[in-house]
PQR file of N, CA, C, O and H, with PARSE charges and radii, in Angstrom:
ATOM      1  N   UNK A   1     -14.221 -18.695   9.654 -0.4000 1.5000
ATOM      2  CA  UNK A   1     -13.484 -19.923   9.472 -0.0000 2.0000
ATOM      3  C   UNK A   1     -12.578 -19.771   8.245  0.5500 1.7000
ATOM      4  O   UNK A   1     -12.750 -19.197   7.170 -0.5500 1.4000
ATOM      5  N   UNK A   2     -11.595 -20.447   8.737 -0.4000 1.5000
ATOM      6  CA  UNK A   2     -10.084 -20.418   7.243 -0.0000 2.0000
ATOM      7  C   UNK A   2     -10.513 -21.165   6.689  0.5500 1.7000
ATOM      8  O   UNK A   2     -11.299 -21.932   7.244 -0.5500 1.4000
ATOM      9  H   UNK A   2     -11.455 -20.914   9.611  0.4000 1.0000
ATOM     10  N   UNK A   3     -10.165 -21.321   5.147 -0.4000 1.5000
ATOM     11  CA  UNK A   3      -9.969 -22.859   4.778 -0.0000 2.0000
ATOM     12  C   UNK A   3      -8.214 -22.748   3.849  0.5500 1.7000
ATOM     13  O   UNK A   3      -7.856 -21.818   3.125 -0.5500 1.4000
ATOM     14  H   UNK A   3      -9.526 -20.698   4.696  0.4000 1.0000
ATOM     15  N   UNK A   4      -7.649 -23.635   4.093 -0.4000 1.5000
ATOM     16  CA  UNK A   4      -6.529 -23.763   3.390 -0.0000 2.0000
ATOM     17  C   UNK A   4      -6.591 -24.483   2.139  0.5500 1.7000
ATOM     18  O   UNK A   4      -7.224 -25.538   2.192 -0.5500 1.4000
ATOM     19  H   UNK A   4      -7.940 -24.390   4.681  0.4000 1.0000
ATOM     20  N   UNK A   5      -6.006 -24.117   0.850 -0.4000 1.5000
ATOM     21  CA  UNK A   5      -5.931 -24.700  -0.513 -0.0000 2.0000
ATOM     22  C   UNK A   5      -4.644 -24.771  -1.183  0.5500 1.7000
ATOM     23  O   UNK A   5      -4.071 -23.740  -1.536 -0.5500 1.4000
ATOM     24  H   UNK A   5      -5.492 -23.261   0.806  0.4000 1.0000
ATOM     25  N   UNK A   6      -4.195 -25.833  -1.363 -0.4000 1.5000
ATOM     26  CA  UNK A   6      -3.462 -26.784  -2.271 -0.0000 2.0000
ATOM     27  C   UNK A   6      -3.750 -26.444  -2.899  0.5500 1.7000
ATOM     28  O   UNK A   6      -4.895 -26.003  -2.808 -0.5500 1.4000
ATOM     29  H   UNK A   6      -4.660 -26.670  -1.076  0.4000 1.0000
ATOM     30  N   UNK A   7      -2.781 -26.250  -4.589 -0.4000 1.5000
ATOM     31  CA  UNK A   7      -2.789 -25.675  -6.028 -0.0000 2.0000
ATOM     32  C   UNK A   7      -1.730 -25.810  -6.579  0.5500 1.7000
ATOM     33  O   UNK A   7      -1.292 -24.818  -7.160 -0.5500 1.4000
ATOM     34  H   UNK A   7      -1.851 -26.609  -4.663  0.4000 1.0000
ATOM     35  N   UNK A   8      -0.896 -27.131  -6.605 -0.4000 1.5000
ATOM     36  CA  UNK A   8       0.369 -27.342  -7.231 -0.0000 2.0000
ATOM     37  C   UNK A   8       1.691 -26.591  -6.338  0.5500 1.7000
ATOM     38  O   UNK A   8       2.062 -27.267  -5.378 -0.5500 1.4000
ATOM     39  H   UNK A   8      -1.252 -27.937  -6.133  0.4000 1.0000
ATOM     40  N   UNK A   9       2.157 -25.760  -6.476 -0.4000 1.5000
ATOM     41  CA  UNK A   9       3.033 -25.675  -5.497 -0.0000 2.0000
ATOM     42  C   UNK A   9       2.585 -24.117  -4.929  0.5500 1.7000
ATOM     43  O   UNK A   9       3.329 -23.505  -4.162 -0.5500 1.4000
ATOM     44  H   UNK A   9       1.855 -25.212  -7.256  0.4000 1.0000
ATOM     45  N   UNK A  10       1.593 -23.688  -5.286 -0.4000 1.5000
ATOM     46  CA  UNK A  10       0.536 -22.623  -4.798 -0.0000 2.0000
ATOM     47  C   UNK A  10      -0.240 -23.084  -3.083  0.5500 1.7000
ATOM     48  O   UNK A  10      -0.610 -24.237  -2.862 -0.5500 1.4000
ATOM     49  H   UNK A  10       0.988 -24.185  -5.909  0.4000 1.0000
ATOM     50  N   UNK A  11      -0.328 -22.292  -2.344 -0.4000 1.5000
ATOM     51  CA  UNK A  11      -0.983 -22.655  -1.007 -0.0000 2.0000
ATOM     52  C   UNK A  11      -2.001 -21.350  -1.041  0.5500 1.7000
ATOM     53  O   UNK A  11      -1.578 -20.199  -1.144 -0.5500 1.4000
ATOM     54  H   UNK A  11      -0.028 -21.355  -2.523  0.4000 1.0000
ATOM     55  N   UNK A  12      -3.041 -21.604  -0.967 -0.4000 1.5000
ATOM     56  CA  UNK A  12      -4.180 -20.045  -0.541 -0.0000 2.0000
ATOM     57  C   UNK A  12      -4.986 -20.774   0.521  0.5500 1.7000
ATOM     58  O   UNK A  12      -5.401 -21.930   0.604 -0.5500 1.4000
ATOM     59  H   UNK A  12      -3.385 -22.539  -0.884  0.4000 1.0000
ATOM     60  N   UNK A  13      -5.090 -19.372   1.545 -0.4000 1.5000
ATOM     61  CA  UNK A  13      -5.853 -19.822   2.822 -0.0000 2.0000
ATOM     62  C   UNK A  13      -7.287 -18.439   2.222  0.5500 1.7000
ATOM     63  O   UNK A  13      -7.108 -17.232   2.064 -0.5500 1.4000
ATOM     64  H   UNK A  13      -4.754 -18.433   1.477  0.4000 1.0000
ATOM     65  N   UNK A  14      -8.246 -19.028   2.078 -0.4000 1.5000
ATOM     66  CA  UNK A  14      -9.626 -18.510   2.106 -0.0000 2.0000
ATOM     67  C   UNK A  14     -10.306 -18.127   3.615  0.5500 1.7000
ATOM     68  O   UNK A  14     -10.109 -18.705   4.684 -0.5500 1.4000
ATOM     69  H   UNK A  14      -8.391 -20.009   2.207  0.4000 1.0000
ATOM     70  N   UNK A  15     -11.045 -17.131   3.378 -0.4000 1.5000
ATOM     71  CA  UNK A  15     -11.980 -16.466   4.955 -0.0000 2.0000
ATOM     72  C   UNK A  15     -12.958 -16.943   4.493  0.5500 1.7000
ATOM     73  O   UNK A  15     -13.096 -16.658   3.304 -0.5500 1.4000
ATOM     74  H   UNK A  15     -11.205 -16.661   2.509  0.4000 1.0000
ATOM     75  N   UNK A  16     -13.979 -17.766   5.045 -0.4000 1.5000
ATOM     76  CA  UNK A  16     -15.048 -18.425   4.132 -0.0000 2.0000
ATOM     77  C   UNK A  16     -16.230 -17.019   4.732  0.5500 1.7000
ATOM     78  O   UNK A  16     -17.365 -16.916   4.269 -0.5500 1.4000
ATOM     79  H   UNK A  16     -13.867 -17.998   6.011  0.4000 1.0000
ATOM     80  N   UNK A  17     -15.916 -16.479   5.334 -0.4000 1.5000
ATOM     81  CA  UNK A  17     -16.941 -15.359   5.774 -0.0000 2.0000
ATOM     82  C   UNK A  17     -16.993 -13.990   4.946  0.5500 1.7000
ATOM     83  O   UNK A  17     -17.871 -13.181   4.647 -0.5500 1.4000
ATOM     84  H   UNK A  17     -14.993 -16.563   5.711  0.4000 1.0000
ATOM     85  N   UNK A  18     -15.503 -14.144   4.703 -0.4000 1.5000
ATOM     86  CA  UNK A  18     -15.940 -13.060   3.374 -0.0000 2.0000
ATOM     87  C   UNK A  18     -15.904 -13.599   2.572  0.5500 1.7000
ATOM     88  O   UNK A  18     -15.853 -12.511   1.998 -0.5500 1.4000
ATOM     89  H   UNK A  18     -14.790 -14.802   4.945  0.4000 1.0000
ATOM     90  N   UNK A  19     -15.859 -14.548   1.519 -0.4000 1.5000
ATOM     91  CA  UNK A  19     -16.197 -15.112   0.425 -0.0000 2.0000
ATOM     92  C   UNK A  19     -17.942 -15.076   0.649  0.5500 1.7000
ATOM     93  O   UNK A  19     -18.616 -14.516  -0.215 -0.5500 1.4000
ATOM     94  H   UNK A  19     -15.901 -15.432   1.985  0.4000 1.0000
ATOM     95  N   UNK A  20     -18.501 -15.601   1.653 -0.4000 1.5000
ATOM     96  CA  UNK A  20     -19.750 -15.651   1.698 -0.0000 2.0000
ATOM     97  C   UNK A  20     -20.567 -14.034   1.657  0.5500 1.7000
ATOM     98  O   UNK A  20     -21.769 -13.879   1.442 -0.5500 1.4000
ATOM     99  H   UNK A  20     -17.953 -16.056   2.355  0.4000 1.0000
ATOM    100  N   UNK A  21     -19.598 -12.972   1.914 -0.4000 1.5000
ATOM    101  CA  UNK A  21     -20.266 -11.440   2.152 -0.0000 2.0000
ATOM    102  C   UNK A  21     -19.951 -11.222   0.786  0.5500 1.7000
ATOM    103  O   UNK A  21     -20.772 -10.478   0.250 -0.5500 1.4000
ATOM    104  H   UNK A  21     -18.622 -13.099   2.089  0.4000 1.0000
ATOM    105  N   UNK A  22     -19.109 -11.587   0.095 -0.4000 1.5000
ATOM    106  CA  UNK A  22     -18.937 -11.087  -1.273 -0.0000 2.0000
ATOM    107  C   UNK A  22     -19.615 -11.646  -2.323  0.5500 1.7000
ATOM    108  O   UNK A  22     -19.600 -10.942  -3.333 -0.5500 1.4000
ATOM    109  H   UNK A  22     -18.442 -12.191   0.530  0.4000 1.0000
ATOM    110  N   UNK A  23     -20.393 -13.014  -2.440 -0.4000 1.5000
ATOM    111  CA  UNK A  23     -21.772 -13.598  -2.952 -0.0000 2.0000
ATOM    112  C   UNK A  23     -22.259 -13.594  -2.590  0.5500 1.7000
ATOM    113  O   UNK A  23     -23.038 -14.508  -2.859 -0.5500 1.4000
ATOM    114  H   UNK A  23     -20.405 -13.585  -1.619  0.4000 1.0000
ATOM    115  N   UNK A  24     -22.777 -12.512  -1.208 -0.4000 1.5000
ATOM    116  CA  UNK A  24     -24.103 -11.781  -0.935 -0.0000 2.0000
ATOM    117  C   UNK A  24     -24.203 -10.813  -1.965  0.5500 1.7000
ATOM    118  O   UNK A  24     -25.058 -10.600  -2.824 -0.5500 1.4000
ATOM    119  H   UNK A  24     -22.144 -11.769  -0.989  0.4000 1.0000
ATOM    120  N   UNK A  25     -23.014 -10.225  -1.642 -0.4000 1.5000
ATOM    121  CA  UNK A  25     -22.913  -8.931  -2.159 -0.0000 2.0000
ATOM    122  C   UNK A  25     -23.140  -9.136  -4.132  0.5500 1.7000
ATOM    123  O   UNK A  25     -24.277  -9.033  -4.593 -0.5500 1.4000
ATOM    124  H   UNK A  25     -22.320 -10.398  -0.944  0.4000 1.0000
ATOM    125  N   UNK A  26     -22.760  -9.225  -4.427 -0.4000 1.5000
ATOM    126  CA  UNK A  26     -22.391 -10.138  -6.056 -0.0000 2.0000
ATOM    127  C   UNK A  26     -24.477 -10.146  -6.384  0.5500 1.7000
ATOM    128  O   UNK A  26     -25.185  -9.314  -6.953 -0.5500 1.4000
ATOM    129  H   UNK A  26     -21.837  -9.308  -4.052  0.4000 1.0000
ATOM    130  N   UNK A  27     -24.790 -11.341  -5.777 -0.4000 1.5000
ATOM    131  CA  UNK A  27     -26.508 -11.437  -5.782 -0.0000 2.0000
ATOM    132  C   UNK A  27     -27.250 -10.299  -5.406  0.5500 1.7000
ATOM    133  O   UNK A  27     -28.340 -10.343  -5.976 -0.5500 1.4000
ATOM    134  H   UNK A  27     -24.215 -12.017  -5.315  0.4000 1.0000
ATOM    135  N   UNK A  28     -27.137  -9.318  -4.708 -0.4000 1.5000
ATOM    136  CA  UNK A  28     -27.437  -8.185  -4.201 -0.0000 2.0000
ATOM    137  C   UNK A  28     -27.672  -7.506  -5.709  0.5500 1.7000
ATOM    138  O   UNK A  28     -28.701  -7.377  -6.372 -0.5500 1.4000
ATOM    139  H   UNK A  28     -26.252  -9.283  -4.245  0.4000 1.0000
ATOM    140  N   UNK A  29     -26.314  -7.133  -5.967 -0.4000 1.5000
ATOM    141  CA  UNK A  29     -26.263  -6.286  -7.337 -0.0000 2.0000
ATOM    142  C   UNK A  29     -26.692  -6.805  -8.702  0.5500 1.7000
ATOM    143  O   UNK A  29     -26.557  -6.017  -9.637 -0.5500 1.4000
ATOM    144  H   UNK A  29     -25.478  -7.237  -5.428  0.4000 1.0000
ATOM    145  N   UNK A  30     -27.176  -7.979  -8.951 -0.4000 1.5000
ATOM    146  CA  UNK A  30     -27.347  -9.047  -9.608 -0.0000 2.0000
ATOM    147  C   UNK A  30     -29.079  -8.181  -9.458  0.5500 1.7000
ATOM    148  O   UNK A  30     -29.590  -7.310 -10.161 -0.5500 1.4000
ATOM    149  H   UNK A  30     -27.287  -8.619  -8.191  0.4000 1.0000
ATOM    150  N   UNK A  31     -29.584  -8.904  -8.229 -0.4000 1.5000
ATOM    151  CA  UNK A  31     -30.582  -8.573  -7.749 -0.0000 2.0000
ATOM    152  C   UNK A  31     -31.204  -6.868  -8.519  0.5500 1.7000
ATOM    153  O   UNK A  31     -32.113  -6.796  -9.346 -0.5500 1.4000
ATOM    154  H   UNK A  31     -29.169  -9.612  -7.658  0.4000 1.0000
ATOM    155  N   UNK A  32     -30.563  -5.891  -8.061 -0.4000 1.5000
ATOM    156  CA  UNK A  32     -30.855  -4.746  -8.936 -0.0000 2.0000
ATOM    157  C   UNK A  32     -30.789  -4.213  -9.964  0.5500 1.7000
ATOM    158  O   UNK A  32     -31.612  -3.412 -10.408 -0.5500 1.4000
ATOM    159  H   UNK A  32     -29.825  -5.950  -7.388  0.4000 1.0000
ATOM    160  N   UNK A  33     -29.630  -4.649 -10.572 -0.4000 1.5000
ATOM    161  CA  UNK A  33     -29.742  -4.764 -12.071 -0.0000 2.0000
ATOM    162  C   UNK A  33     -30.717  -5.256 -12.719  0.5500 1.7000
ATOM    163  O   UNK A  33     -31.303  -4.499 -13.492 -0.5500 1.4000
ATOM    164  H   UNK A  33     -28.961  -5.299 -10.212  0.4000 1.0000
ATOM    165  N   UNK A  34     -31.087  -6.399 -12.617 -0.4000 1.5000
ATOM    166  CA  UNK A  34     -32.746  -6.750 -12.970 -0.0000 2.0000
ATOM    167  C   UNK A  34     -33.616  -5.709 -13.169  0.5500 1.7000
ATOM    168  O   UNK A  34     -34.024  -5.102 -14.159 -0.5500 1.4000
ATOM    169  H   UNK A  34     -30.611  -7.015 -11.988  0.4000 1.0000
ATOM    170  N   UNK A  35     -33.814  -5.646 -11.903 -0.4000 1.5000
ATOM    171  CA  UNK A  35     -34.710  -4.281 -11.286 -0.0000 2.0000
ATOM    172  C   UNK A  35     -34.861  -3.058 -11.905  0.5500 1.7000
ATOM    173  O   UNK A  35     -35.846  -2.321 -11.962 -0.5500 1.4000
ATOM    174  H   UNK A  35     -33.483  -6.139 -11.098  0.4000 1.0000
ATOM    175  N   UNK A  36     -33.468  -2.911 -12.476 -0.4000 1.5000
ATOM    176  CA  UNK A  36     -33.490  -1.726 -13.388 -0.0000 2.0000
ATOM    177  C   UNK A  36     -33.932  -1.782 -14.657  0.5500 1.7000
ATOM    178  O   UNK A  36     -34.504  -0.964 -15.378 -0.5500 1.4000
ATOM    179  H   UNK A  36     -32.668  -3.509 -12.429  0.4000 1.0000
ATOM    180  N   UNK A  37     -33.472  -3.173 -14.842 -0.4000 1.5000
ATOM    181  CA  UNK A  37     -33.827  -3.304 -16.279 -0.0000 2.0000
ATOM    182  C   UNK A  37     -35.414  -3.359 -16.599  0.5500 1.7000
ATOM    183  O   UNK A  37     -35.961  -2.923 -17.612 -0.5500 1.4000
ATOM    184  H   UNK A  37     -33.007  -3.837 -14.257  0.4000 1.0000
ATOM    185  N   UNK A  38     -36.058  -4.038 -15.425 -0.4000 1.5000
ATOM    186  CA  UNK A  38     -37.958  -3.778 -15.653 -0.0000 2.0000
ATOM    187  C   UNK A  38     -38.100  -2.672 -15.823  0.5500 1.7000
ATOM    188  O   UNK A  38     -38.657  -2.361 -16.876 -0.5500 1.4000
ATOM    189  H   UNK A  38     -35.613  -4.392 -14.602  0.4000 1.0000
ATOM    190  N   UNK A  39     -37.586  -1.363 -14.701 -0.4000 1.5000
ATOM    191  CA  UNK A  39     -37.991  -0.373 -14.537 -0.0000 2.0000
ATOM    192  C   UNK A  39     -38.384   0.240 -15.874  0.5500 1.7000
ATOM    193  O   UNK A  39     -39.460   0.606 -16.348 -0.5500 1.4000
ATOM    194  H   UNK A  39     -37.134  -1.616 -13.846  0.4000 1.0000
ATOM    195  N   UNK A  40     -36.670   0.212 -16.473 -0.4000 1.5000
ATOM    196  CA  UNK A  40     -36.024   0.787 -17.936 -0.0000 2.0000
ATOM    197  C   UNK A  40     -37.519   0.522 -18.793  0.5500 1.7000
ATOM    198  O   UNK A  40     -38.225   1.501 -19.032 -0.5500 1.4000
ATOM    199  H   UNK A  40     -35.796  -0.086 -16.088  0.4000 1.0000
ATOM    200  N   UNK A  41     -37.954  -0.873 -19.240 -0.4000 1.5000
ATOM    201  CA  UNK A  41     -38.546  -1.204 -20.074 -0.0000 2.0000
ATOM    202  C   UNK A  41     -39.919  -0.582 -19.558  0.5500 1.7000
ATOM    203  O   UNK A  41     -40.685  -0.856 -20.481 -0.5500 1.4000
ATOM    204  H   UNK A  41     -37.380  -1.668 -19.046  0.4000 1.0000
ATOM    205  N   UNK A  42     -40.265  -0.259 -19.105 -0.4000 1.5000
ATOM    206  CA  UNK A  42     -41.809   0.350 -18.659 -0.0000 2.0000
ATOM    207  C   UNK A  42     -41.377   1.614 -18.852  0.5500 1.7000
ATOM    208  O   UNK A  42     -41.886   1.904 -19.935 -0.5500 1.4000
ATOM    209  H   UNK A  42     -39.642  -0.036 -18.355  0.4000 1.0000
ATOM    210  N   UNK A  43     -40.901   2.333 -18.570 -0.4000 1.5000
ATOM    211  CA  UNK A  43     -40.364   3.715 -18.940 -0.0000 2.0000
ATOM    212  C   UNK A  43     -40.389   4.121 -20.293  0.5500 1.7000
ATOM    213  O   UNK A  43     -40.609   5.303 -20.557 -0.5500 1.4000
ATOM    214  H   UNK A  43     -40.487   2.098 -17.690  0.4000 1.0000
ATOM    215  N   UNK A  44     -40.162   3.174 -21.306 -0.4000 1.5000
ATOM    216  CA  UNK A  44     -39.694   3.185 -23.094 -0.0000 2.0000
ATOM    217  C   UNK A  44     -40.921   3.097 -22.930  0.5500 1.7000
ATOM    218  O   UNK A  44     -41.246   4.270 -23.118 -0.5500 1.4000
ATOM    219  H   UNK A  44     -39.983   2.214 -21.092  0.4000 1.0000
ATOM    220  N   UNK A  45     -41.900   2.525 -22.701 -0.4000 1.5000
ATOM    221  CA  UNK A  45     -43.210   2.642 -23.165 -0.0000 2.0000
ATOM    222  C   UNK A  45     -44.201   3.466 -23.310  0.5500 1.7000
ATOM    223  O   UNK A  45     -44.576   4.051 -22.295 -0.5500 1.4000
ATOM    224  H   UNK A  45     -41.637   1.572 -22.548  0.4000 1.0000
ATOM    225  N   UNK A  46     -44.721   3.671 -24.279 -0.4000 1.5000
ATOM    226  CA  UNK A  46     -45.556   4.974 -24.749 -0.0000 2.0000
ATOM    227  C   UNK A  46     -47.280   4.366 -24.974  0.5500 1.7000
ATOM    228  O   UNK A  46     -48.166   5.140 -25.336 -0.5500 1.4000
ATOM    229  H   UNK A  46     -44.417   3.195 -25.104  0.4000 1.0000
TER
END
């Protein structure tokens, strides 16, 4: 689905399907970074 946007004399038409794959995607990597960072900290530990 499109969506069309008004912005002063700006017009942008949005794919709401990839906006939605790209804050999958975004949380995904979000998601592992975390992940790494536990890993990281158990690793430093002696």
């Amino acid at each position: 689905m499109r969506r069309i946007v008004y912005d002063g004399d700006s017009v942008y038409e949005l794919d709401e399907e990839c906006l939605k794959k790209k804050e999958e995607r975004k949380k995904e990597k979000e998601k592992n970074a975390a992940g790494e960072a536990k890993s990281s900290i158990f690793l430093n530990r002696k």
